[in-house]
Amino acid sequence: VLPLTENIFNSLRTSGTKRPISIIEVIKNIAKGMKCKEITKYFTLDKEGNPLKSHPAVPPEDAKWCHDFMYDSDPPVTFHRACLILRRRLFPFHYDPYPWVKGRDETNVEVLKSLMAIYLHRAEVQNLRGLKEDPADFNSHLYQPELGGKNKQSVPDCERIISPGVFKFLEKKGHTSGATVLKLLHNWHKAVDGRGLSEDQRSTYCEELKCWLLDDWMPWHREVKDYSQIDVNRPVKGICGLTREVIVSLLANLESRELRRIEYIQRNIKPRSSSTDDVESFISLLHEILGLNFDLKQVFSELPKILNEFRKKTDKDLQFYY
């Protein structure tokens, strides 16, 4: 899932032979395939204080810390214990990393593979940060923004399932948590496609949905918003039954929209320019001038007149604005 662009997400989600997959799953599969003896060498120092074997994703200073913690503690701690504490240090103080296997104590092999999954993910983040063109900033945003989604949407289905009538029914039946979720999704839909909302209100609705998702997946996001520190071992499934790919696509959509909103403010661009409102207005104007059926040649032929009429309808500073 991370780091990710919408284009990469759309291609990656269809790469599974039986179901959609995410980049987190790819990274975890790489970690699963690594041998315990090989990983151990990354965290074991030789007589000169260097790792027995280096890996580009594992910082040498972390291997040194692990070694010093083992032998400088009184009494000395085991390698297994040192790896557990090292993994704990990779996240905010109040967060306990998600175990490789839940419900029992992890073995040394499982802790090492969990560590490698974290390091592999963060190394990929650093690679994207270092791109010469369009570097990613995962301290502030979930993914490298890129508008290129190809997923089709069904507005009628959305309006039927996520509607005030449905969540009022759920509230009446006592299903308050389900109603709350539907309200969040309903408000997000209004923020994206609704009309008559201020940009601040749209931003608030998107932020509320994003917080609901991240409260489960990245509990410390309200205090430390650093997406590069997401716990790749923590499952994202189980958030109200939503699948991993839905969670990822929702977060990518929410982050992308907030980035665009900020960009519009900085560039002094009309917030809803090229949105559904403007596109529908332009299409209706084409029908008004060219008729119900027309082709591209007719559009280009009448384009100056079309744009002039469109400007009259949108530019209030014109004398003939209407």
PDB file of C-alpha atoms in Angstrom:
ATOM      1  CA  VAL A   1       0.000   0.000   0.000  1.00  0.00           C
ATOM      2  CA  LEU A   2       2.731   2.437   0.802  1.00  0.00           C
ATOM      3  CA  PRO A   3       4.447   4.125  -0.831  1.00  0.00           C
ATOM      4  CA  LEU A   4       1.927   4.291  -3.604  1.00  0.00           C
ATOM      5  CA  THR A   5       0.448   6.369  -6.371  1.00  0.00           C
ATOM      6  CA  GLU A   6      -3.068   5.906  -7.662  1.00  0.00           C
ATOM      7  CA  ASN A   7      -1.743   4.661 -11.009  1.00  0.00           C
ATOM      8  CA  ILE A   8       0.520   2.121  -9.318  1.00  0.00           C
ATOM      9  CA  PHE A   9      -2.333   1.085  -7.060  1.00  0.00           C
ATOM     10  CA  ASN A  10      -4.642   0.427  -9.994  1.00  0.00           C
ATOM     11  CA  SER A  11      -2.076  -1.765 -11.724  1.00  0.00           C
ATOM     12  CA  LEU A  12      -0.900  -3.502  -8.564  1.00  0.00           C
ATOM     13  CA  ARG A  13      -4.386  -4.339  -7.308  1.00  0.00           C
ATOM     14  CA  THR A  14      -4.931  -6.630 -10.309  1.00  0.00           C
ATOM     15  CA  SER A  15      -1.582  -8.413 -10.020  1.00  0.00           C
ATOM     16  CA  GLY A  16      -2.821 -11.120  -7.678  1.00  0.00           C
ATOM     17  CA  THR A  17      -3.723 -14.430  -9.281  1.00  0.00           C
ATOM     18  CA  LYS A  18      -6.823 -14.890  -7.121  1.00  0.00           C
ATOM     19  CA  ARG A  19      -7.507 -11.485  -5.528  1.00  0.00           C
ATOM     20  CA  PRO A  20      -6.216  -7.890  -5.362  1.00  0.00           C
ATOM     21  CA  ILE A  21      -2.902  -7.386  -3.571  1.00  0.00           C
ATOM     22  CA  SER A  22      -1.092  -4.393  -2.109  1.00  0.00           C
ATOM     23  CA  ILE A  23       2.540  -3.402  -1.871  1.00  0.00           C
ATOM     24  CA  ILE A  24       2.530  -4.092   1.881  1.00  0.00           C
ATOM     25  CA  GLU A  25       1.628  -7.665   1.081  1.00  0.00           C
ATOM     26  CA  VAL A  26       4.413  -7.832  -1.503  1.00  0.00           C
ATOM     27  CA  ILE A  27       6.944  -6.561   1.052  1.00  0.00           C
ATOM     28  CA  LYS A  28       5.749  -8.997   3.712  1.00  0.00           C
ATOM     29  CA  ASN A  29       6.058 -11.863   1.247  1.00  0.00           C
ATOM     30  CA  ILE A  30       9.666 -10.846   0.588  1.00  0.00           C
ATOM     31  CA  ALA A  31      10.337 -10.802   4.330  1.00  0.00           C
ATOM     32  CA  LYS A  32       8.647 -14.185   4.739  1.00  0.00           C
ATOM     33  CA  GLY A  33      10.993 -15.686   2.174  1.00  0.00           C
ATOM     34  CA  MET A  34      14.157 -14.502   3.937  1.00  0.00           C
ATOM     35  CA  LYS A  35      16.081 -17.012   6.052  1.00  0.00           C
ATOM     36  CA  CYS A  36      16.543 -16.433   9.765  1.00  0.00           C
ATOM     37  CA  LYS A  37      20.318 -16.990   9.626  1.00  0.00           C
ATOM     38  CA  GLU A  38      20.651 -14.385   6.895  1.00  0.00           C
ATOM     39  CA  ILE A  39      18.639 -11.754   8.798  1.00  0.00           C
ATOM     40  CA  THR A  40      20.560 -12.477  12.013  1.00  0.00           C
ATOM     41  CA  LYS A  41      23.809 -11.493  10.293  1.00  0.00           C
ATOM     42  CA  TYR A  42      22.395  -8.013   9.605  1.00  0.00           C
ATOM     43  CA  PHE A  43      22.143  -7.415  13.371  1.00  0.00           C
ATOM     44  CA  THR A  44      25.298  -9.208  14.502  1.00  0.00           C
ATOM     45  CA  LEU A  45      28.595  -7.307  14.676  1.00  0.00           C
ATOM     46  CA  ASP A  46      32.077  -8.608  13.966  1.00  0.00           C
ATOM     47  CA  LYS A  47      35.174  -7.785  16.036  1.00  0.00           C
ATOM     48  CA  GLU A  48      35.548  -4.457  14.245  1.00  0.00           C
ATOM     49  CA  GLY A  49      32.000  -3.410  15.100  1.00  0.00           C
ATOM     50  CA  ASN A  50      30.525  -3.884  11.632  1.00  0.00           C
ATOM     51  CA  PRO A  51      27.540  -6.087  10.713  1.00  0.00           C
ATOM     52  CA  LEU A  52      28.533  -9.560   9.557  1.00  0.00           C
ATOM     53  CA  LYS A  53      26.452  -8.901   6.474  1.00  0.00           C
ATOM     54  CA  SER A  54      24.982  -5.617   5.291  1.00  0.00           C
ATOM     55  CA  HIS A  55      21.575  -4.983   3.793  1.00  0.00           C
ATOM     56  CA  PRO A  56      20.694  -1.652   2.137  1.00  0.00           C
ATOM     57  CA  ALA A  57      17.433  -1.477   4.087  1.00  0.00           C
ATOM     58  CA  VAL A  58      18.954  -2.062   7.546  1.00  0.00           C
ATOM     59  CA  PRO A  59      20.751   0.967   9.065  1.00  0.00           C
ATOM     60  CA  PRO A  60      24.139  -0.056  10.552  1.00  0.00           C
ATOM     61  CA  GLU A  61      23.458   2.152  13.582  1.00  0.00           C
ATOM     62  CA  ASP A  62      20.411   0.018  14.426  1.00  0.00           C
ATOM     63  CA  ALA A  63      22.534  -3.117  14.315  1.00  0.00           C
ATOM     64  CA  LYS A  64      25.054  -1.432  16.623  1.00  0.00           C
ATOM     65  CA  TRP A  65      22.292  -0.358  19.006  1.00  0.00           C
ATOM     66  CA  CYS A  66      21.007  -3.933  19.134  1.00  0.00           C
ATOM     67  CA  HIS A  67      24.502  -5.214  19.937  1.00  0.00           C
ATOM     68  CA  ASP A  68      25.141  -2.587  22.620  1.00  0.00           C
ATOM     69  CA  PHE A  69      21.750  -3.161  24.219  1.00  0.00           C
ATOM     70  CA  MET A  70      22.456  -6.881  24.486  1.00  0.00           C
ATOM     71  CA  TYR A  71      25.867  -6.603  26.120  1.00  0.00           C
ATOM     72  CA  ASP A  72      25.697  -3.288  27.987  1.00  0.00           C
ATOM     73  CA  SER A  73      22.533  -4.171  29.894  1.00  0.00           C
ATOM     74  CA  ASP A  74      22.822  -5.512  33.421  1.00  0.00           C
ATOM     75  CA  PRO A  75      22.173  -8.361  33.236  1.00  0.00           C
ATOM     76  CA  PRO A  76      22.768  -8.865  29.485  1.00  0.00           C
ATOM     77  CA  VAL A  77      19.633  -9.528  27.451  1.00  0.00           C
ATOM     78  CA  THR A  78      19.038 -12.130  24.780  1.00  0.00           C
ATOM     79  CA  PHE A  79      19.163 -11.425  21.058  1.00  0.00           C
ATOM     80  CA  HIS A  80      15.435 -12.132  20.871  1.00  0.00           C
ATOM     81  CA  ARG A  81      14.684  -9.545  23.563  1.00  0.00           C
ATOM     82  CA  ALA A  82      16.974  -6.981  21.938  1.00  0.00           C
ATOM     83  CA  CYS A  83      15.165  -7.385  18.604  1.00  0.00           C
ATOM     84  CA  LEU A  84      11.799  -6.873  20.302  1.00  0.00           C
ATOM     85  CA  ILE A  85      13.001  -3.633  21.907  1.00  0.00           C
ATOM     86  CA  LEU A  86      14.592  -2.504  18.630  1.00  0.00           C
ATOM     87  CA  ARG A  87      11.279  -2.985  16.838  1.00  0.00           C
ATOM     88  CA  ARG A  88       9.569  -1.038  19.600  1.00  0.00           C
ATOM     89  CA  ARG A  89      11.985   1.890  19.081  1.00  0.00           C
ATOM     90  CA  LEU A  90      10.952   2.212  15.433  1.00  0.00           C
ATOM     91  CA  PHE A  91       7.538   3.604  16.394  1.00  0.00           C
ATOM     92  CA  PRO A  92       6.168   6.385  18.618  1.00  0.00           C
ATOM     93  CA  PHE A  93       6.678   5.735  22.325  1.00  0.00           C
ATOM     94  CA  HIS A  94       3.055   4.964  23.201  1.00  0.00           C
ATOM     95  CA  TYR A  95       2.488   2.460  20.369  1.00  0.00           C
ATOM     96  CA  ASP A  96       3.113  -1.277  20.656  1.00  0.00           C
ATOM     97  CA  PRO A  97       4.127  -2.709  17.253  1.00  0.00           C
ATOM     98  CA  TYR A  98       1.778  -5.267  15.799  1.00  0.00           C
ATOM     99  CA  PRO A  99       3.201  -8.800  16.143  1.00  0.00           C
ATOM    100  CA  TRP A 100       4.007 -11.006  13.180  1.00  0.00           C
ATOM    101  CA  VAL A 101       1.633 -13.603  14.641  1.00  0.00           C
ATOM    102  CA  LYS A 102      -1.124 -12.532  17.007  1.00  0.00           C
ATOM    103  CA  GLY A 103      -2.351 -14.541  19.989  1.00  0.00           C
ATOM    104  CA  ARG A 104       0.946 -16.003  21.207  1.00  0.00           C
ATOM    105  CA  ASP A 105       4.553 -15.077  21.880  1.00  0.00           C
ATOM    106  CA  GLU A 106       6.555 -14.564  18.711  1.00  0.00           C
ATOM    107  CA  THR A 107       9.512 -16.758  17.930  1.00  0.00           C
ATOM    108  CA  ASN A 108      12.906 -15.310  17.101  1.00  0.00           C
ATOM    109  CA  VAL A 109      12.311 -16.034  13.408  1.00  0.00           C
ATOM    110  CA  GLU A 110       8.996 -14.177  13.431  1.00  0.00           C
ATOM    111  CA  VAL A 111      10.430 -11.121  15.172  1.00  0.00           C
ATOM    112  CA  LEU A 112      13.287 -10.944  12.669  1.00  0.00           C
ATOM    113  CA  LYS A 113      10.934 -11.207   9.685  1.00  0.00           C
ATOM    114  CA  SER A 114       8.709  -8.554  11.227  1.00  0.00           C
ATOM    115  CA  LEU A 115      11.726  -6.256  11.546  1.00  0.00           C
ATOM    116  CA  MET A 116      12.755  -6.875   7.953  1.00  0.00           C
ATOM    117  CA  ALA A 117       9.259  -6.066   6.676  1.00  0.00           C
ATOM    118  CA  ILE A 118       9.445  -2.710   8.470  1.00  0.00           C
ATOM    119  CA  TYR A 119      12.931  -1.932   7.166  1.00  0.00           C
ATOM    120  CA  LEU A 120      12.071  -2.961   3.593  1.00  0.00           C
ATOM    121  CA  HIS A 121       9.021  -0.713   3.603  1.00  0.00           C
ATOM    122  CA  ARG A 122      10.920   2.278   4.965  1.00  0.00           C
ATOM    123  CA  ALA A 123      13.729   1.749   2.485  1.00  0.00           C
ATOM    124  CA  GLU A 124      11.195   1.946  -0.342  1.00  0.00           C
ATOM    125  CA  VAL A 125       9.868   5.173   1.164  1.00  0.00           C
ATOM    126  CA  GLN A 126      13.383   6.621   1.127  1.00  0.00           C
ATOM    127  CA  ASN A 127      13.811   5.582  -2.502  1.00  0.00           C
ATOM    128  CA  LEU A 128      10.720   7.539  -3.501  1.00  0.00           C
ATOM    129  CA  ARG A 129      11.825  10.504  -1.425  1.00  0.00           C
ATOM    130  CA  GLY A 130      15.065  10.555  -3.377  1.00  0.00           C
ATOM    131  CA  LEU A 131      13.513  10.721  -6.828  1.00  0.00           C
ATOM    132  CA  LYS A 132      14.922  13.572  -8.899  1.00  0.00           C
ATOM    133  CA  GLU A 133      11.542  14.242 -10.482  1.00  0.00           C
ATOM    134  CA  ASP A 134       8.461  14.586  -8.284  1.00  0.00           C
ATOM    135  CA  PRO A 135       9.939  13.257  -5.017  1.00  0.00           C
ATOM    136  CA  ALA A 136       7.442  11.940  -2.488  1.00  0.00           C
ATOM    137  CA  ASP A 137       6.904  13.518   0.932  1.00  0.00           C
ATOM    138  CA  PHE A 138       5.602  10.822   3.256  1.00  0.00           C
ATOM    139  CA  ASN A 139       6.044  12.960   6.360  1.00  0.00           C
ATOM    140  CA  SER A 140       2.966  14.943   5.376  1.00  0.00           C
ATOM    141  CA  HIS A 141       1.092  12.750   2.928  1.00  0.00           C
ATOM    142  CA  LEU A 142       0.180   9.120   2.618  1.00  0.00           C
ATOM    143  CA  TYR A 143       1.417   8.604  -0.898  1.00  0.00           C
ATOM    144  CA  GLN A 144       2.991  10.309  -3.861  1.00  0.00           C
ATOM    145  CA  PRO A 145      -0.010  12.199  -5.298  1.00  0.00           C
ATOM    146  CA  GLU A 146      -0.874  11.374  -8.854  1.00  0.00           C
ATOM    147  CA  LEU A 147      -4.312  11.606 -10.356  1.00  0.00           C
ATOM    148  CA  GLY A 148      -4.837   8.664 -12.638  1.00  0.00           C
ATOM    149  CA  GLY A 149      -7.511   6.487 -11.111  1.00  0.00           C
ATOM    150  CA  LYS A 150      -9.426   4.205 -13.456  1.00  0.00           C
ATOM    151  CA  ASN A 151     -11.884   2.607 -11.061  1.00  0.00           C
ATOM    152  CA  LYS A 152     -15.435   3.041 -12.246  1.00  0.00           C
ATOM    153  CA  GLN A 153     -17.950   4.358  -9.779  1.00  0.00           C
ATOM    154  CA  SER A 154     -21.636   3.660  -9.408  1.00  0.00           C
ATOM    155  CA  VAL A 155     -23.324   6.802  -8.138  1.00  0.00           C
ATOM    156  CA  PRO A 156     -26.832   5.247  -8.016  1.00  0.00           C
ATOM    157  CA  ASP A 157     -25.575   2.359  -5.869  1.00  0.00           C
ATOM    158  CA  CYS A 158     -23.790   4.772  -3.569  1.00  0.00           C
ATOM    159  CA  GLU A 159     -26.849   6.984  -3.179  1.00  0.00           C
ATOM    160  CA  ARG A 160     -29.084   4.009  -2.419  1.00  0.00           C
ATOM    161  CA  ILE A 161     -26.824   2.282   0.102  1.00  0.00           C
ATOM    162  CA  ILE A 162     -25.227   5.300   1.769  1.00  0.00           C
ATOM    163  CA  SER A 163     -28.227   7.530   2.293  1.00  0.00           C
ATOM    164  CA  PRO A 164     -29.792   9.369   5.257  1.00  0.00           C
ATOM    165  CA  GLY A 165     -32.705   6.950   5.163  1.00  0.00           C
ATOM    166  CA  VAL A 166     -30.419   3.954   5.654  1.00  0.00           C
ATOM    167  CA  PHE A 167     -28.449   5.309   8.591  1.00  0.00           C
ATOM    168  CA  LYS A 168     -31.619   6.645  10.241  1.00  0.00           C
ATOM    169  CA  PHE A 169     -33.010   3.114   9.996  1.00  0.00           C
ATOM    170  CA  LEU A 170     -29.823   1.725  11.570  1.00  0.00           C
ATOM    171  CA  GLU A 171     -30.008   4.238  14.407  1.00  0.00           C
ATOM    172  CA  LYS A 172     -33.634   3.290  15.035  1.00  0.00           C
ATOM    173  CA  LYS A 173     -32.615  -0.370  15.278  1.00  0.00           C
ATOM    174  CA  GLY A 174     -29.764   0.427  17.664  1.00  0.00           C
ATOM    175  CA  HIS A 175     -26.892  -0.072  15.201  1.00  0.00           C
ATOM    176  CA  THR A 176     -25.263   3.244  16.054  1.00  0.00           C
ATOM    177  CA  SER A 177     -21.729   2.287  15.025  1.00  0.00           C
ATOM    178  CA  GLY A 178     -22.891   1.244  11.557  1.00  0.00           C
ATOM    179  CA  ALA A 179     -24.905   4.438  11.232  1.00  0.00           C
ATOM    180  CA  THR A 180     -21.843   6.495  12.185  1.00  0.00           C
ATOM    181  CA  VAL A 181     -19.778   4.831   9.478  1.00  0.00           C
ATOM    182  CA  LEU A 182     -22.450   5.449   6.849  1.00  0.00           C
ATOM    183  CA  LYS A 183     -22.690   9.096   7.897  1.00  0.00           C
ATOM    184  CA  LEU A 184     -18.942   9.474   7.423  1.00  0.00           C
ATOM    185  CA  LEU A 185     -19.126   7.912   3.960  1.00  0.00           C
ATOM    186  CA  HIS A 186     -22.224   9.940   3.094  1.00  0.00           C
ATOM    187  CA  ASN A 187     -20.510  13.192   4.090  1.00  0.00           C
ATOM    188  CA  TRP A 188     -17.411  12.198   2.128  1.00  0.00           C
ATOM    189  CA  HIS A 189     -19.583  11.603  -0.938  1.00  0.00           C
ATOM    190  CA  LYS A 190     -21.134  15.048  -0.487  1.00  0.00           C
ATOM    191  CA  ALA A 191     -17.679  16.586  -0.095  1.00  0.00           C
ATOM    192  CA  VAL A 192     -16.546  15.023  -3.357  1.00  0.00           C
ATOM    193  CA  ASP A 193     -19.636  15.352  -5.563  1.00  0.00           C
ATOM    194  CA  GLY A 194     -22.080  17.493  -3.609  1.00  0.00           C
ATOM    195  CA  ARG A 195     -22.955  21.106  -4.327  1.00  0.00           C
ATOM    196  CA  GLY A 196     -23.494  24.089  -2.090  1.00  0.00           C
ATOM    197  CA  LEU A 197     -20.764  23.178   0.420  1.00  0.00           C
ATOM    198  CA  SER A 198     -17.949  25.508   1.361  1.00  0.00           C
ATOM    199  CA  GLU A 199     -14.398  24.320   0.751  1.00  0.00           C
ATOM    200  CA  ASP A 200     -13.797  24.275   4.505  1.00  0.00           C
ATOM    201  CA  GLN A 201     -16.793  21.985   4.990  1.00  0.00           C
ATOM    202  CA  ARG A 202     -15.593  19.675   2.217  1.00  0.00           C
ATOM    203  CA  SER A 203     -12.178  19.514   3.844  1.00  0.00           C
ATOM    204  CA  THR A 204     -13.731  18.761   7.250  1.00  0.00           C
ATOM    205  CA  TYR A 205     -15.810  15.876   5.896  1.00  0.00           C
ATOM    206  CA  CYS A 206     -12.758  14.356   4.188  1.00  0.00           C
ATOM    207  CA  GLU A 207     -10.648  14.789   7.318  1.00  0.00           C
ATOM    208  CA  GLU A 208     -13.286  13.062   9.467  1.00  0.00           C
ATOM    209  CA  LEU A 209     -13.298   9.998   7.229  1.00  0.00           C
ATOM    210  CA  LYS A 210      -9.506   9.908   7.068  1.00  0.00           C
ATOM    211  CA  CYS A 211      -9.240  10.072  10.861  1.00  0.00           C
ATOM    212  CA  TRP A 212     -11.747   7.242  11.218  1.00  0.00           C
ATOM    213  CA  LEU A 213      -9.622   5.036   8.965  1.00  0.00           C
ATOM    214  CA  LEU A 214      -6.284   5.950  10.534  1.00  0.00           C
ATOM    215  CA  ASP A 215      -7.507   5.696  14.134  1.00  0.00           C
ATOM    216  CA  ASP A 216      -7.576   1.942  13.586  1.00  0.00           C
ATOM    217  CA  TRP A 217      -4.589   1.515  11.287  1.00  0.00           C
ATOM    218  CA  MET A 218      -2.191   4.200  12.560  1.00  0.00           C
ATOM    219  CA  PRO A 219      -3.386   5.124  16.080  1.00  0.00           C
ATOM    220  CA  TRP A 220      -0.714   7.784  16.650  1.00  0.00           C
ATOM    221  CA  HIS A 221      -1.519   9.783  13.502  1.00  0.00           C
ATOM    222  CA  ARG A 222      -3.144  12.637  15.447  1.00  0.00           C
ATOM    223  CA  GLU A 223       0.060  13.284  17.414  1.00  0.00           C
ATOM    224  CA  VAL A 224       2.705  12.194  14.897  1.00  0.00           C
ATOM    225  CA  LYS A 225       1.616  12.450  11.279  1.00  0.00           C
ATOM    226  CA  ASP A 226       4.479  10.614   9.639  1.00  0.00           C
ATOM    227  CA  TYR A 227       3.156   8.078   7.171  1.00  0.00           C
ATOM    228  CA  SER A 228       6.607   6.631   6.641  1.00  0.00           C
ATOM    229  CA  GLN A 229       6.291   5.055  10.103  1.00  0.00           C
ATOM    230  CA  ILE A 230       3.167   3.022   9.379  1.00  0.00           C
ATOM    231  CA  ASP A 231       3.386  -0.439  10.934  1.00  0.00           C
ATOM    232  CA  VAL A 232       3.418  -2.717   7.893  1.00  0.00           C
ATOM    233  CA  ASN A 233       2.740  -5.728  10.114  1.00  0.00           C
ATOM    234  CA  ARG A 234      -0.550  -4.282  11.355  1.00  0.00           C
ATOM    235  CA  PRO A 235      -3.449  -5.571   9.229  1.00  0.00           C
ATOM    236  CA  VAL A 236      -5.798  -3.037   7.687  1.00  0.00           C
ATOM    237  CA  LYS A 237      -8.560  -5.558   7.183  1.00  0.00           C
ATOM    238  CA  GLY A 238     -11.275  -5.566   9.785  1.00  0.00           C
ATOM    239  CA  ILE A 239     -11.969  -1.828   9.664  1.00  0.00           C
ATOM    240  CA  CYS A 240     -15.739  -2.193   9.537  1.00  0.00           C
ATOM    241  CA  GLY A 241     -15.315  -5.084   7.106  1.00  0.00           C
ATOM    242  CA  LEU A 242     -13.606  -2.983   4.430  1.00  0.00           C
ATOM    243  CA  THR A 243     -10.916  -4.748   2.430  1.00  0.00           C
ATOM    244  CA  ARG A 244      -7.303  -3.633   2.281  1.00  0.00           C
ATOM    245  CA  GLU A 245      -7.617  -2.214  -1.230  1.00  0.00           C
ATOM    246  CA  VAL A 246     -10.697  -0.172  -0.277  1.00  0.00           C
ATOM    247  CA  ILE A 247      -8.869   1.339   2.707  1.00  0.00           C
ATOM    248  CA  VAL A 248      -5.872   2.215   0.565  1.00  0.00           C
ATOM    249  CA  SER A 249      -7.906   3.731  -2.248  1.00  0.00           C
ATOM    250  CA  LEU A 250     -10.007   5.770   0.189  1.00  0.00           C
ATOM    251  CA  LEU A 251      -6.950   7.202   1.925  1.00  0.00           C
ATOM    252  CA  ALA A 252      -5.288   7.930  -1.406  1.00  0.00           C
ATOM    253  CA  ASN A 253      -8.422   9.732  -2.588  1.00  0.00           C
ATOM    254  CA  LEU A 254      -8.726  11.770   0.608  1.00  0.00           C
ATOM    255  CA  GLU A 255      -5.071  12.807   0.620  1.00  0.00           C
ATOM    256  CA  SER A 256      -5.174  13.681  -3.069  1.00  0.00           C
ATOM    257  CA  ARG A 257      -8.197  15.940  -2.648  1.00  0.00           C
ATOM    258  CA  GLU A 258      -6.683  17.800   0.279  1.00  0.00           C
ATOM    259  CA  LEU A 259      -3.470  18.331  -1.672  1.00  0.00           C
ATOM    260  CA  ARG A 260      -5.429  19.744  -4.590  1.00  0.00           C
ATOM    261  CA  ARG A 261      -7.439  22.021  -2.278  1.00  0.00           C
ATOM    262  CA  ILE A 262      -4.255  23.476  -0.800  1.00  0.00           C
ATOM    263  CA  GLU A 263      -2.751  23.843  -4.269  1.00  0.00           C
ATOM    264  CA  TYR A 264      -5.824  25.739  -5.514  1.00  0.00           C
ATOM    265  CA  ILE A 265      -5.592  28.145  -2.577  1.00  0.00           C
ATOM    266  CA  GLN A 266      -1.891  28.772  -3.175  1.00  0.00           C
ATOM    267  CA  ARG A 267      -2.411  29.332  -6.911  1.00  0.00           C
ATOM    268  CA  ASN A 268      -5.597  31.350  -6.418  1.00  0.00           C
ATOM    269  CA  ILE A 269      -7.613  28.984  -8.594  1.00  0.00           C
ATOM    270  CA  LYS A 270     -11.354  28.521  -8.306  1.00  0.00           C
ATOM    271  CA  PRO A 271     -11.688  25.462  -6.017  1.00  0.00           C
ATOM    272  CA  ARG A 272     -14.340  23.714  -8.091  1.00  0.00           C
ATOM    273  CA  SER A 273     -12.822  24.476 -11.482  1.00  0.00           C
ATOM    274  CA  SER A 274     -12.979  21.474 -13.812  1.00  0.00           C
ATOM    275  CA  SER A 275     -15.189  19.728 -11.271  1.00  0.00           C
ATOM    276  CA  THR A 276     -18.502  18.038 -11.967  1.00  0.00           C
ATOM    277  CA  ASP A 277     -20.334  21.375 -11.820  1.00  0.00           C
ATOM    278  CA  ASP A 278     -18.237  23.011 -14.538  1.00  0.00           C
ATOM    279  CA  VAL A 279     -18.063  19.931 -16.744  1.00  0.00           C
ATOM    280  CA  GLU A 280     -21.834  19.471 -16.688  1.00  0.00           C
ATOM    281  CA  SER A 281     -22.338  23.158 -17.461  1.00  0.00           C
ATOM    282  CA  PHE A 282     -19.960  22.964 -20.408  1.00  0.00           C
ATOM    283  CA  ILE A 283     -21.579  19.805 -21.800  1.00  0.00           C
ATOM    284  CA  SER A 284     -25.040  21.355 -21.515  1.00  0.00           C
ATOM    285  CA  LEU A 285     -23.748  24.399 -23.393  1.00  0.00           C
ATOM    286  CA  LEU A 286     -22.471  22.144 -26.188  1.00  0.00           C
ATOM    287  CA  HIS A 287     -25.933  20.649 -26.526  1.00  0.00           C
ATOM    288  CA  GLU A 288     -27.493  24.114 -26.492  1.00  0.00           C
ATOM    289  CA  ILE A 289     -25.299  25.365 -29.349  1.00  0.00           C
ATOM    290  CA  LEU A 290     -24.697  22.194 -31.391  1.00  0.00           C
ATOM    291  CA  GLY A 291     -27.840  20.214 -30.685  1.00  0.00           C
ATOM    292  CA  LEU A 292     -28.390  16.798 -29.151  1.00  0.00           C
ATOM    293  CA  ASN A 293     -25.945  14.968 -31.441  1.00  0.00           C
ATOM    294  CA  PHE A 294     -22.595  16.362 -32.569  1.00  0.00           C
ATOM    295  CA  ASP A 295     -19.083  15.215 -33.391  1.00  0.00           C
ATOM    296  CA  LEU A 296     -15.584  16.449 -32.563  1.00  0.00           C
ATOM    297  CA  LYS A 297     -15.249  18.316 -35.869  1.00  0.00           C
ATOM    298  CA  GLN A 298     -18.306  20.413 -35.037  1.00  0.00           C
ATOM    299  CA  VAL A 299     -16.939  21.179 -31.573  1.00  0.00           C
ATOM    300  CA  PHE A 300     -13.629  22.469 -32.956  1.00  0.00           C
ATOM    301  CA  SER A 301     -15.424  24.457 -35.631  1.00  0.00           C
ATOM    302  CA  GLU A 302     -17.649  26.235 -33.115  1.00  0.00           C
ATOM    303  CA  LEU A 303     -15.128  26.310 -30.259  1.00  0.00           C
ATOM    304  CA  PRO A 304     -14.513  30.113 -30.205  1.00  0.00           C
ATOM    305  CA  LYS A 305     -18.245  30.761 -29.985  1.00  0.00           C
ATOM    306  CA  ILE A 306     -18.700  28.022 -27.382  1.00  0.00           C
ATOM    307  CA  LEU A 307     -15.921  29.344 -25.154  1.00  0.00           C
ATOM    308  CA  ASN A 308     -17.198  32.890 -25.489  1.00  0.00           C
ATOM    309  CA  GLU A 309     -20.661  31.816 -24.362  1.00  0.00           C
ATOM    310  CA  PHE A 310     -19.202  29.749 -21.547  1.00  0.00           C
ATOM    311  CA  ARG A 311     -17.227  32.744 -20.327  1.00  0.00           C
ATOM    312  CA  LYS A 312     -20.376  34.860 -20.291  1.00  0.00           C
ATOM    313  CA  LYS A 313     -21.974  32.310 -17.998  1.00  0.00           C
ATOM    314  CA  THR A 314     -19.037  32.041 -15.590  1.00  0.00           C
ATOM    315  CA  ASP A 315     -17.177  35.367 -15.509  1.00  0.00           C
ATOM    316  CA  LYS A 316     -19.146  37.776 -13.325  1.00  0.00           C
ATOM    317  CA  ASP A 317     -16.727  40.619 -14.145  1.00  0.00           C
ATOM    318  CA  LEU A 318     -17.879  40.702 -17.761  1.00  0.00           C
ATOM    319  CA  GLN A 319     -20.416  43.325 -18.752  1.00  0.00           C
ATOM    320  CA  PHE A 320     -22.613  40.650 -20.325  1.00  0.00           C
ATOM    321  CA  TYR A 321     -22.315  38.148 -17.472  1.00  0.00           C
ATOM    322  CA  TYR A 322     -25.503  36.157 -16.884  1.00  0.00           C
TER     323      TYR A 322
END
